[in-house]
Short mmCIF file of C-alpha atoms and ligand atoms in Angstrom, two decimals:
data_model
loop_
_atom_site.label_atom_id
_atom_site.label_comp_id
_atom_site.label_asym_id
_atom_site.label_seq_id
_atom_site.Cartn_x
_atom_site.Cartn_y
_atom_site.Cartn_z
CA MET A 92 -11.28 4.41 42.27
CA LEU A 93 -12.76 4.09 38.41
CA ARG A 94 -13.06 7.14 36.64
CA GLU A 95 -15.38 6.27 34.12
CA VAL A 96 -14.90 7.49 30.57
CA HIS A 97 -18.05 8.19 28.36
CA VAL A 98 -17.76 6.26 24.45
CA GLU A 99 -18.04 9.22 22.57
CA GLU A 100 -14.74 10.47 23.72
CA LEU A 101 -13.20 8.10 22.33
CA THR A 102 -15.65 7.89 18.91
CA GLU A 103 -14.02 12.00 18.30
CA HIS A 104 -10.52 10.57 19.11
CA ILE A 105 -10.46 8.03 16.68
CA LYS A 106 -12.15 10.18 14.10
CA GLU A 107 -9.64 12.79 13.98
CA MET A 108 -7.08 10.26 14.56
CA CYS A 109 -8.05 8.62 11.38
CA ILE A 110 -8.45 11.79 9.20
CA GLN A 111 -4.64 12.92 11.05
CA VAL A 112 -2.78 9.58 10.41
CA ASN A 113 -3.75 9.21 6.33
CA TYR A 114 -2.34 13.53 5.59
CA GLN A 115 0.37 13.11 7.79
CA LEU A 116 3.06 10.27 8.45
CA SER A 117 4.66 10.79 11.82
CA GLY A 118 7.56 12.36 12.50
CA ASP A 119 9.67 9.60 12.87
CA MET A 120 9.01 7.97 8.64
CA GLU A 121 9.07 11.23 7.65
CA ALA A 122 12.04 11.57 8.86
CA ALA A 123 13.85 7.92 7.81
CA LEU A 124 12.30 8.68 4.37
CA ASN A 125 14.63 12.17 4.69
CA ARG A 126 17.62 10.35 5.55
CA ALA A 127 17.13 7.70 2.58
CA ALA A 128 17.01 10.54 -0.08
CA GLN A 129 20.76 11.25 0.80
CA GLU A 130 21.62 7.64 1.12
CA GLU A 131 20.33 5.91 -1.89
CA GLU A 132 22.47 4.96 -4.45
CA SER A 133 20.51 4.97 -6.82
CA PRO A 134 19.61 7.46 -9.53
CA LEU A 135 16.13 6.92 -10.48
CA GLY A 136 15.74 5.48 -6.42
CA ARG A 137 16.62 8.60 -5.36
CA GLN A 138 13.72 10.54 -8.10
CA ILE A 139 11.56 8.30 -6.28
CA LEU A 140 12.30 8.85 -2.66
CA CYS A 141 12.18 12.64 -4.30
CA GLN A 142 8.38 11.73 -5.69
CA LEU A 143 7.98 10.35 -1.89
CA GLU A 144 9.34 13.89 -0.57
CA GLU A 145 6.26 15.63 -2.90
CA ASN A 146 4.01 13.36 -1.90
CA LEU A 147 3.86 14.12 1.54
CA GLN A 148 4.50 18.17 1.32
CA ILE A 149 1.72 18.11 -1.23
CA ALA A 150 -0.70 16.00 1.05
CA ALA A 151 0.09 17.66 4.10
CA GLN A 152 -0.88 21.22 2.27
CA ASP A 153 -3.61 20.71 -0.49
CA ARG A 154 -5.00 17.60 2.35
CA ILE A 155 -4.75 14.89 -0.15
CA PRO A 156 -4.32 11.53 1.13
CA ILE A 157 -0.71 11.01 1.49
CA CYS A 158 -1.90 7.68 -0.91
CA GLN A 159 -5.26 6.45 -1.87
CA ASP A 160 -5.73 3.43 0.18
CA THR A 161 -6.36 5.22 2.79
CA GLY A 162 -6.44 1.05 4.77
CA MET A 163 -8.81 -0.38 6.58
CA ALA A 164 -8.75 0.87 10.37
CA VAL A 165 -6.07 -1.09 12.95
CA ILE A 166 -7.06 0.35 16.20
CA PHE A 167 -5.02 -0.90 19.27
CA LEU A 168 -6.67 0.40 23.30
CA GLU A 169 -4.77 -0.32 26.27
CA ILE A 170 -7.14 0.34 28.62
CA GLY A 171 -6.61 0.67 32.28
CA GLN A 172 -8.66 -0.94 34.52
CA ASP A 173 -9.66 1.73 36.82
CA VAL A 174 -11.42 2.54 34.11
CA HIS A 175 -15.13 2.72 33.45
CA PHE A 176 -16.20 3.17 30.03
CA VAL A 177 -20.11 4.76 29.76
CA GLY A 178 -22.43 5.33 26.79
CA GLY A 179 -22.50 2.87 25.03
CA THR A 180 -19.60 0.07 23.84
CA VAL A 181 -15.93 0.84 23.29
CA GLU A 182 -16.83 -1.34 20.11
CA ASN A 183 -19.61 0.41 18.60
CA ALA A 184 -17.59 3.97 19.39
CA VAL A 185 -14.41 2.38 18.08
CA ASN A 186 -16.33 1.97 15.07
CA GLU A 187 -18.40 4.94 14.82
CA GLY A 188 -15.31 6.82 14.91
CA VAL A 189 -13.64 5.25 12.12
CA ARG A 190 -17.18 5.98 9.71
CA ARG A 191 -17.02 9.07 11.26
CA GLY A 192 -13.03 10.20 10.13
CA TYR A 193 -13.50 8.11 6.82
CA ALA A 194 -16.48 9.69 6.31
CA GLU A 195 -15.88 13.82 6.80
CA GLY A 196 -11.49 13.36 5.37
CA PHE A 197 -12.19 11.71 2.53
CA LEU A 198 -10.88 8.90 2.62
CA ARG A 199 -11.64 5.73 0.87
CA LYS A 200 -13.94 3.09 1.51
CA SER A 201 -12.63 0.18 1.16
CA VAL A 202 -13.47 -2.45 3.34
CA VAL A 203 -16.41 -5.06 2.29
CA GLY A 204 -18.01 -6.40 4.51
CA ASP A 205 -18.34 -10.27 4.07
CA PRO A 206 -14.89 -11.95 2.13
CA LEU A 207 -16.82 -13.52 -0.29
CA GLU A 208 -19.90 -12.04 -1.28
CA ARG A 209 -17.62 -8.27 -0.72
CA ILE A 210 -20.38 -5.93 -1.11
CA ASN A 211 -18.65 -2.66 0.37
CA THR A 212 -20.01 -1.50 3.97
CA LYS A 213 -19.02 2.29 1.98
CA ASP A 214 -18.05 3.47 5.61
CA ASN A 215 -14.20 2.11 6.00
CA THR A 216 -16.23 -0.32 9.22
CA PRO A 217 -15.44 -3.07 10.98
CA GLY A 218 -12.40 -0.82 12.05
CA VAL A 219 -9.65 -4.59 13.81
CA ILE A 220 -9.50 -3.66 16.89
CA HIS A 221 -7.27 -5.46 19.34
CA MET A 222 -8.20 -4.77 22.55
CA SER A 223 -5.85 -5.41 26.03
CA VAL A 224 -6.08 -4.55 29.70
CA VAL A 225 -4.08 -2.81 31.25
CA PRO A 226 -2.70 -1.05 34.52
CA GLY A 227 -3.78 2.78 35.85
CA ASP A 228 -6.97 4.48 34.37
CA LYS A 229 -5.94 5.68 31.86
CA VAL A 230 -6.53 4.68 27.71
CA LYS A 231 -4.11 3.98 25.33
CA ILE A 232 -5.74 4.67 21.55
CA THR A 233 -3.00 4.13 18.66
CA VAL A 234 -4.94 4.26 15.33
CA ALA A 235 -2.73 2.47 12.80
CA PRO A 236 -5.17 1.91 8.96
CA LYS A 237 -3.06 -0.46 6.76
CA GLY A 238 -2.57 -0.76 3.17
CA PHE A 239 -3.45 -3.31 1.42
CA GLY A 240 -1.27 -3.53 -1.21
CA SER A 241 1.84 -4.35 1.64
CA GLU A 242 -1.00 -6.23 3.41
CA ASN A 243 -0.54 -8.83 1.37
CA MET A 244 2.54 -10.24 0.41
CA SER A 245 2.45 -9.93 5.05
CA ARG A 246 3.39 -14.36 5.84
CA ILE A 247 3.45 -16.51 8.56
CA PHE A 248 5.75 -19.31 8.88
CA MET A 249 5.37 -22.38 11.55
CA LEU A 250 9.07 -22.83 12.21
CA LYS A 251 11.05 -26.18 13.83
CA PRO A 252 12.65 -25.39 18.04
CA ALA A 253 15.56 -26.31 15.16
CA ASP A 254 15.52 -23.55 12.98
CA GLY A 255 16.29 -21.51 15.11
CA ILE A 256 17.81 -17.72 15.04
CA GLU A 257 18.87 -18.90 11.14
CA GLY A 258 15.54 -20.35 10.25
CA VAL A 259 13.59 -16.85 12.06
CA LYS A 260 16.23 -14.88 9.62
CA SER A 261 15.41 -16.48 6.16
CA CYS A 262 12.18 -16.44 6.63
CA VAL A 263 12.44 -12.68 6.59
CA LEU A 264 14.48 -12.03 4.33
CA SER A 265 12.75 -14.74 2.84
CA ALA A 266 9.48 -12.54 3.19
CA VAL A 267 10.67 -9.59 1.47
CA GLU A 268 11.79 -11.05 -1.53
CA ASP A 269 8.56 -12.57 -2.80
CA ALA A 270 7.30 -8.79 -1.59
CA GLY A 271 8.87 -7.02 -4.03
CA PRO A 272 8.06 -4.24 -5.99
CA ASN A 273 4.45 -5.41 -4.90
CA ALA A 274 4.39 -3.73 -1.10
CA CYS A 275 5.54 0.02 -2.48
CA PRO A 276 9.12 -0.03 -0.54
CA PRO A 277 10.41 0.95 1.10
CA ILE A 278 9.66 -0.86 3.70
CA VAL A 279 8.76 -1.59 7.17
CA VAL A 280 8.93 -4.85 8.87
CA GLY A 281 6.76 -6.07 11.88
CA VAL A 282 8.14 -9.70 13.14
CA GLY A 283 6.46 -11.24 15.91
CA ILE A 284 8.75 -14.30 16.59
CA GLY A 285 6.50 -16.59 20.07
CA GLY A 286 3.42 -17.68 21.14
CA THR A 287 1.17 -19.16 19.02
CA PHE A 288 -0.75 -19.22 15.68
CA GLU A 289 -2.33 -15.77 16.56
CA LYS A 290 -0.08 -14.50 18.81
CA CYS A 291 3.06 -13.52 16.52
CA ALA A 292 1.09 -12.53 14.02
CA VAL A 293 -0.74 -9.16 16.57
CA MET A 294 2.61 -8.46 17.24
CA ALA A 295 4.16 -8.25 14.33
CA LYS A 296 1.17 -5.80 12.98
CA HIS A 297 2.01 -4.04 16.82
CA ALA A 298 5.61 -4.26 15.71
CA LEU A 299 4.90 -1.26 13.50
CA THR A 300 3.62 1.05 15.04
CA ARG A 301 6.56 1.48 16.97
CA GLU A 302 8.93 4.56 16.70
CA CYS A 303 10.94 4.04 13.51
CA GLY A 304 14.47 3.57 14.35
CA ARG A 305 14.07 3.21 17.74
CA HIS A 306 15.16 -0.80 19.00
CA SER A 307 13.55 -3.38 20.75
CA GLU A 308 15.68 -3.29 24.81
CA ILE A 309 16.42 -6.79 24.31
CA PRO A 310 19.97 -6.37 23.42
CA HIS A 311 20.44 -9.87 20.81
CA VAL A 312 17.25 -9.06 19.47
CA LYS A 313 18.02 -4.96 19.09
CA ASP A 314 20.92 -7.21 16.98
CA LEU A 315 18.85 -9.39 15.06
CA GLU A 316 17.55 -6.66 14.68
CA GLU A 317 20.42 -4.86 12.36
CA GLU A 318 21.11 -7.41 10.96
CA LEU A 319 17.98 -7.87 8.80
CA LEU A 320 17.53 -4.23 8.85
CA GLU A 321 21.45 -4.68 6.71
CA LYS A 322 20.41 -7.85 4.15
CA ILE A 323 17.12 -6.20 3.51
CA ASN A 324 18.24 -3.11 2.08
CA LYS A 325 21.51 -5.70 -0.16
CA LEU A 326 18.64 -7.56 -1.90
CA GLY A 327 18.85 -4.87 -4.19
CA ILE A 328 15.30 -3.98 -3.89
CA GLY A 329 14.78 -0.16 -3.62
CA PRO A 330 12.51 1.96 -3.67
CA GLY A 331 9.99 1.26 -5.67
CA GLY A 332 11.18 -2.39 -6.24
CA LEU A 333 13.20 -0.28 -9.40
CA GLY A 334 16.62 -1.20 -8.27
CA GLY A 335 19.01 -0.06 -5.45
CA THR A 336 19.82 0.37 -1.51
CA THR A 337 16.44 1.15 0.35
CA THR A 338 14.25 -0.98 0.54
CA ALA A 339 13.36 -0.51 3.93
CA PHE A 340 13.72 2.06 6.68
CA ALA A 341 13.90 -0.22 10.10
CA VAL A 342 12.35 -3.82 10.95
CA ASN A 343 10.82 -3.92 14.31
CA ILE A 344 11.31 -7.54 16.12
CA GLU A 345 8.45 -8.97 19.20
CA THR A 346 9.11 -11.65 21.53
CA TYR A 347 6.89 -13.60 23.48
CA PRO A 348 7.56 -17.43 25.32
CA THR A 349 6.24 -19.66 23.21
CA HIS A 350 5.52 -23.57 23.04
CA ILE A 351 8.91 -26.16 23.65
CA ALA A 352 7.36 -28.10 20.19
CA GLY A 353 7.61 -24.25 18.06
CA LEU A 354 8.78 -21.29 16.59
CA PRO A 355 6.30 -18.86 15.51
CA VAL A 356 7.35 -16.53 13.13
CA ALA A 357 4.78 -13.56 11.28
CA VAL A 358 6.44 -10.98 9.31
CA CYS A 359 3.89 -8.31 9.04
CA ILE A 360 5.50 -5.90 6.06
CA CYS A 361 3.84 -2.49 5.87
CA CYS A 362 4.63 0.37 2.96
CA HIS A 363 6.38 3.26 3.44
CA VAL A 364 2.87 5.13 4.36
CA ASN A 365 3.24 3.33 7.52
CA ARG A 366 0.96 5.14 9.18
CA HIS A 367 0.41 5.32 13.07
CA ILE A 368 -0.15 8.08 15.63
CA THR A 369 -0.86 7.09 19.67
CA ARG A 370 -2.93 9.07 22.28
CA GLU A 371 -3.31 8.42 25.68
CA ILE A 372 -6.60 9.86 27.62
CA MET B 913 15.90 8.45 -20.54
CA ASP B 914 13.40 10.95 -19.49
CA LYS B 915 10.56 10.64 -22.62
CA LYS B 916 7.41 12.47 -23.74
CA ILE B 917 3.70 10.58 -25.25
CA HIS B 918 0.53 10.26 -25.91
CA ALA B 919 -2.34 8.65 -25.06
CA PRO B 920 -3.76 6.77 -26.36
CA LEU B 921 -0.61 5.51 -27.59
CA ASP B 922 0.39 4.50 -31.53
CA ALA B 923 2.83 1.81 -32.66
CA GLY B 924 5.56 3.88 -33.18
CA GLN B 925 6.08 5.38 -29.30
CA ILE B 926 5.46 1.48 -28.00
CA ARG B 927 8.18 0.28 -30.11
CA GLU B 928 10.54 3.39 -28.72
CA LEU B 929 9.61 2.45 -24.84
CA ARG B 930 12.35 0.27 -23.19
CA ALA B 931 12.54 -1.25 -20.28
CA GLY B 932 13.76 1.38 -17.10
CA ASP B 933 12.70 4.78 -19.40
CA TYR B 934 10.95 7.32 -16.97
CA VAL B 935 8.17 8.85 -19.23
CA TYR B 936 5.73 10.99 -18.60
CA ILE B 937 2.37 10.39 -20.48
CA SER B 938 -0.88 13.30 -21.86
CA GLY B 939 -4.33 12.30 -23.12
CA ILE B 940 -6.93 10.22 -22.11
CA ILE B 941 -6.53 6.98 -19.96
CA TYR B 942 -8.87 4.93 -17.59
CA SER B 943 -9.04 3.80 -14.77
CA ALA B 944 -9.95 0.13 -14.00
CA ARG B 945 -9.13 -2.19 -10.85
CA ASP B 946 -10.36 -5.00 -9.24
CA ALA B 947 -14.37 -5.08 -9.44
CA ALA B 948 -14.12 -3.37 -12.73
CA HIS B 949 -11.70 -6.66 -14.41
CA LYS B 950 -13.75 -9.18 -13.11
CA ARG B 951 -17.69 -7.03 -14.83
CA MET B 952 -15.76 -6.92 -18.35
CA GLN B 953 -14.58 -10.72 -17.97
CA GLU B 954 -18.20 -10.84 -17.10
CA ALA B 955 -19.07 -9.38 -20.38
CA LEU B 956 -16.64 -10.82 -22.52
CA ASP B 957 -17.81 -13.79 -21.54
CA LYS B 958 -20.98 -13.11 -21.91
CA GLY B 959 -20.73 -11.96 -26.07
CA GLU B 960 -21.90 -8.55 -24.63
CA PRO B 961 -19.91 -5.04 -25.62
CA LEU B 962 -17.01 -4.08 -23.00
CA PRO B 963 -18.15 0.04 -21.99
CA ILE B 964 -14.78 1.42 -22.79
CA ASP B 965 -12.70 0.93 -25.92
CA LEU B 966 -10.15 -0.77 -25.69
CA ASN B 967 -7.92 -0.43 -28.93
CA ASN B 968 -4.60 1.61 -28.51
CA ASN B 969 -5.23 1.98 -24.94
CA ILE B 970 -3.77 2.55 -21.96
CA ILE B 971 -5.99 1.40 -18.30
CA TYR B 972 -4.11 1.76 -15.15
CA TYR B 973 -5.28 0.00 -11.77
CA LEU B 974 -6.48 2.77 -9.67
CA GLY B 975 -9.52 3.02 -7.13
CA PRO B 976 -9.01 7.28 -5.87
CA SER B 977 -10.25 8.51 -3.01
CA PRO B 978 -12.77 11.20 -2.21
CA ALA B 979 -12.42 13.98 -4.27
CA ARG B 980 -12.37 17.04 -2.35
CA GLU B 981 -14.80 19.91 -3.59
CA GLY B 982 -13.41 21.41 -6.59
CA ARG B 983 -11.06 18.90 -7.26
CA PRO B 984 -11.42 16.30 -9.97
CA ILE B 985 -10.23 14.05 -7.88
CA GLY B 986 -8.83 12.68 -4.61
CA SER B 987 -5.53 10.63 -3.68
CA ALA B 988 -4.44 8.60 -7.22
CA GLY B 989 -1.78 6.62 -7.28
CA PRO B 990 -1.25 2.93 -8.81
CA THR B 991 -2.94 -0.57 -6.52
CA THR B 992 -0.95 -4.09 -7.14
CA ALA B 993 -1.05 -5.28 -10.86
CA SER B 994 -0.69 -9.40 -9.69
CA ARG B 995 -4.40 -8.81 -9.04
CA MET B 996 -5.18 -7.85 -13.20
CA ASP B 997 -3.24 -10.45 -13.90
CA LYS B 998 -6.61 -13.08 -14.53
CA TYR B 999 -8.04 -10.89 -16.70
CA THR B 1000 -4.86 -8.94 -18.10
CA PRO B 1001 -3.68 -11.29 -21.06
CA ARG B 1002 -7.52 -11.41 -22.83
CA LEU B 1003 -7.58 -8.22 -23.02
CA LEU B 1004 -4.19 -7.63 -24.80
CA ASP B 1005 -5.57 -9.44 -26.93
CA LEU B 1006 -8.16 -7.39 -27.49
CA GLY B 1007 -6.08 -4.32 -28.29
CA LEU B 1008 -5.37 -2.87 -25.30
CA LYS B 1009 -1.83 -1.05 -25.28
CA GLY B 1010 -1.24 0.28 -21.63
CA MET B 1011 -0.78 -0.14 -17.79
CA ILE B 1012 -0.69 1.51 -15.08
CA GLY B 1013 -0.05 -0.38 -11.34
CA LYS B 1014 3.46 -1.65 -8.97
CA GLY B 1015 4.51 -4.98 -8.98
CA LYS B 1016 5.48 -8.16 -10.59
CA ARG B 1017 3.04 -9.51 -13.34
CA THR B 1018 2.93 -12.97 -14.13
CA LYS B 1019 4.83 -14.87 -17.19
CA GLU B 1020 1.31 -15.45 -19.43
CA VAL B 1021 0.81 -10.54 -18.69
CA GLN B 1022 4.60 -10.69 -20.35
CA GLU B 1023 4.61 -13.28 -23.31
CA ALA B 1024 0.45 -11.52 -24.26
CA ILE B 1025 2.47 -7.73 -23.94
CA VAL B 1026 5.23 -8.92 -26.24
CA ARG B 1027 2.98 -10.46 -28.99
CA ASN B 1028 0.80 -7.62 -28.79
CA LYS B 1029 3.45 -5.17 -28.21
CA ALA B 1030 2.67 -3.45 -25.59
CA VAL B 1031 3.59 -1.72 -22.46
CA TYR B 1032 3.55 -2.51 -18.97
CA PHE B 1033 4.42 0.97 -16.38
CA ALA B 1034 4.82 1.28 -13.01
CA ALA B 1035 3.32 4.29 -11.11
CA VAL B 1036 5.33 5.34 -7.58
CA GLY B 1037 3.61 3.22 -4.70
CA GLY B 1038 2.19 5.96 -2.21
CA ALA B 1039 2.72 9.06 -4.33
CA GLY B 1040 -1.37 9.19 -4.27
CA ALA B 1041 -1.45 13.51 -3.42
CA LEU B 1042 1.28 13.62 -6.19
CA LEU B 1043 0.18 11.46 -8.68
CA SER B 1044 -3.37 13.35 -8.59
CA LYS B 1045 -2.41 16.58 -9.57
CA ARG B 1046 -1.29 15.37 -13.07
CA ILE B 1047 -4.77 14.42 -13.45
CA LEU B 1048 -6.47 16.87 -14.85
CA SER B 1049 -10.17 15.61 -14.85
CA SER B 1050 -12.01 12.48 -14.10
CA GLU B 1051 -15.62 11.22 -15.03
CA VAL B 1052 -17.30 7.22 -13.94
CA ILE B 1053 -17.84 5.46 -17.37
CA ALA B 1054 -19.24 2.58 -16.11
CA TYR B 1055 -20.28 0.85 -13.07
CA GLU B 1056 -20.78 3.52 -11.23
CA ASP B 1057 -22.17 1.59 -8.15
CA LEU B 1058 -18.50 -0.24 -7.77
CA GLY B 1059 -17.76 3.54 -5.77
CA THR B 1060 -13.69 4.06 -6.70
CA GLU B 1061 -14.05 1.11 -8.61
CA ALA B 1062 -16.13 2.35 -11.66
CA ILE B 1063 -14.49 2.74 -14.73
CA ARG B 1064 -13.42 6.08 -14.82
CA ARG B 1065 -11.83 8.14 -18.00
CA LEU B 1066 -9.45 9.77 -16.92
CA GLU B 1067 -7.53 13.09 -18.58
CA VAL B 1068 -3.54 13.58 -17.54
CA GLU B 1069 -0.86 15.92 -18.17
CA ASN B 1070 2.84 14.55 -18.01
CA PHE B 1071 1.55 11.60 -15.94
CA PRO B 1072 4.95 9.54 -14.55
CA VAL B 1073 5.75 6.74 -14.92
CA VAL B 1074 8.90 4.15 -15.12
CA VAL B 1075 8.72 1.54 -17.89
CA VAL B 1076 9.20 -2.24 -16.28
CA ILE B 1077 7.95 -4.08 -19.40
CA ASP B 1078 8.37 -2.99 -23.29
CA SER B 1079 7.56 -4.30 -26.13
CA GLU B 1080 9.91 -6.96 -26.60
CA GLY B 1081 9.66 -7.99 -23.13
CA ASN B 1082 12.48 -7.01 -21.15
CA ASN B 1083 11.48 -6.45 -17.63
CA LEU B 1084 13.06 -3.97 -15.87
CA TYR B 1085 12.00 -5.23 -11.54
CA GLU B 1086 14.47 -8.32 -12.67
CA THR B 1087 17.56 -6.02 -14.09
CA ALA B 1088 17.47 -3.45 -11.02
CA ALA B 1089 16.95 -4.78 -8.47
CA GLU B 1090 20.01 -7.96 -9.17
CA LYS B 1091 22.36 -4.84 -9.93
CA TYR B 1092 22.32 -3.00 -6.07
CA ARG B 1093 22.10 -6.68 -5.05
CA ARG B 1094 25.19 -7.38 -2.87
CA ILE B 1095 23.89 -10.77 -0.83
S1 SF4 C 1985 0.76 -0.80 -0.33
FE1 SF4 C 1985 0.80 1.17 0.71
S2 SF4 C 1985 0.96 3.14 -0.12
FE2 SF4 C 1985 1.55 1.15 -1.55
S3 SF4 C 1985 -0.80 1.20 -2.51
FE3 SF4 C 1985 -0.95 0.14 -1.02
S4 SF4 C 1985 -1.47 2.19 1.00
FE4 SF4 C 1985 -0.44 3.06 -1.14
#
């Protein structure tokens, strides 16, 4: 049986989610920040983490976005194959949600229409939409606005199979080192391993939407996440890049089968304002 | 060490600042980011005057979110400074004395900072709600069509920053990470 979903419903949800996520971080991110503020060894680092805690309170209380870069809206839609959308196209409905959310929420319009001519579209559209079809009759919407201070520090490496797991580790560590203070640490590191050039990039971005502190279900991938997090926090970059023991809150890895000749690795870096929110309709 | 300074800056205040100092700025500063820097560069190339007087002033690399009614400004944290590196030495040579941003600078910028006895501060990236509370007033004074990227005159009070590159060229990003590096 097909279930009809009016696209206006998508628009309303996306509008609300764009606003909510820019004013209030998910509980997992807030918990990670609070824990770090206790454990950070550098006094200046602790001072900065306390500023970030206070920043979250002010954002929620006074309705000021957590960060002025309210991001380019990235939207993941997992659409049940028994859903039939009516009332318009999904893409238009999603962008209308972004448009309304960024206008009504006093969010910054950071999108230029043509990457070379660079004229601001003034409504933060279009978003970047990733759709997949899944079993069932539900639609899972994830909104994850991405700031570009950290996006600009993200990297793709096309490794050789012989580079192996050690090669993967050095890619992640070098991307984090290069990012240094620019990516607004403490960061969350999304990693995609395998697939193709574009597949690993999408996995790395999607990995950022995973709850902070939850690990991969694949035992050796979980081990790799833990090892990399420990190593990253030994780099010394620290909060704000001003030195310390908290450089990252989490390393989230997604994997996919790949070709006999390749080992693609994407490292998507996100600042401590790692905004992600999910709803199912 | 915690210090308080007043903007526009004077040579004496700048000389006292050391990489690693926690500083509260009060006074007048100007916001400008990518597009405004590009326009200023084009104006200079054509021999036209700049819309702001750079002398002894501080530029804050900022593109705020829109202000709600009754507020001077929206969220107002720093953007990545390195995107302005291409334009910065020239502005320093013309009298600019301070910059507030986040992230690393090029060797050319660092040299221009030392040559002109200037200073580079970092504000905490991603603390835009908190930082907006330290901005008392905001007025667009040039390039209004650039929206968030317009040049604004900002009145700030106890605006918290950290000295990253001081007038002698000491660089906190280079030394601080080393101290906690265990790998
Ligand atoms: S990297 Fe993140 S925290 Fe930093 S300015 Fe951009 S969105 Fe804000």
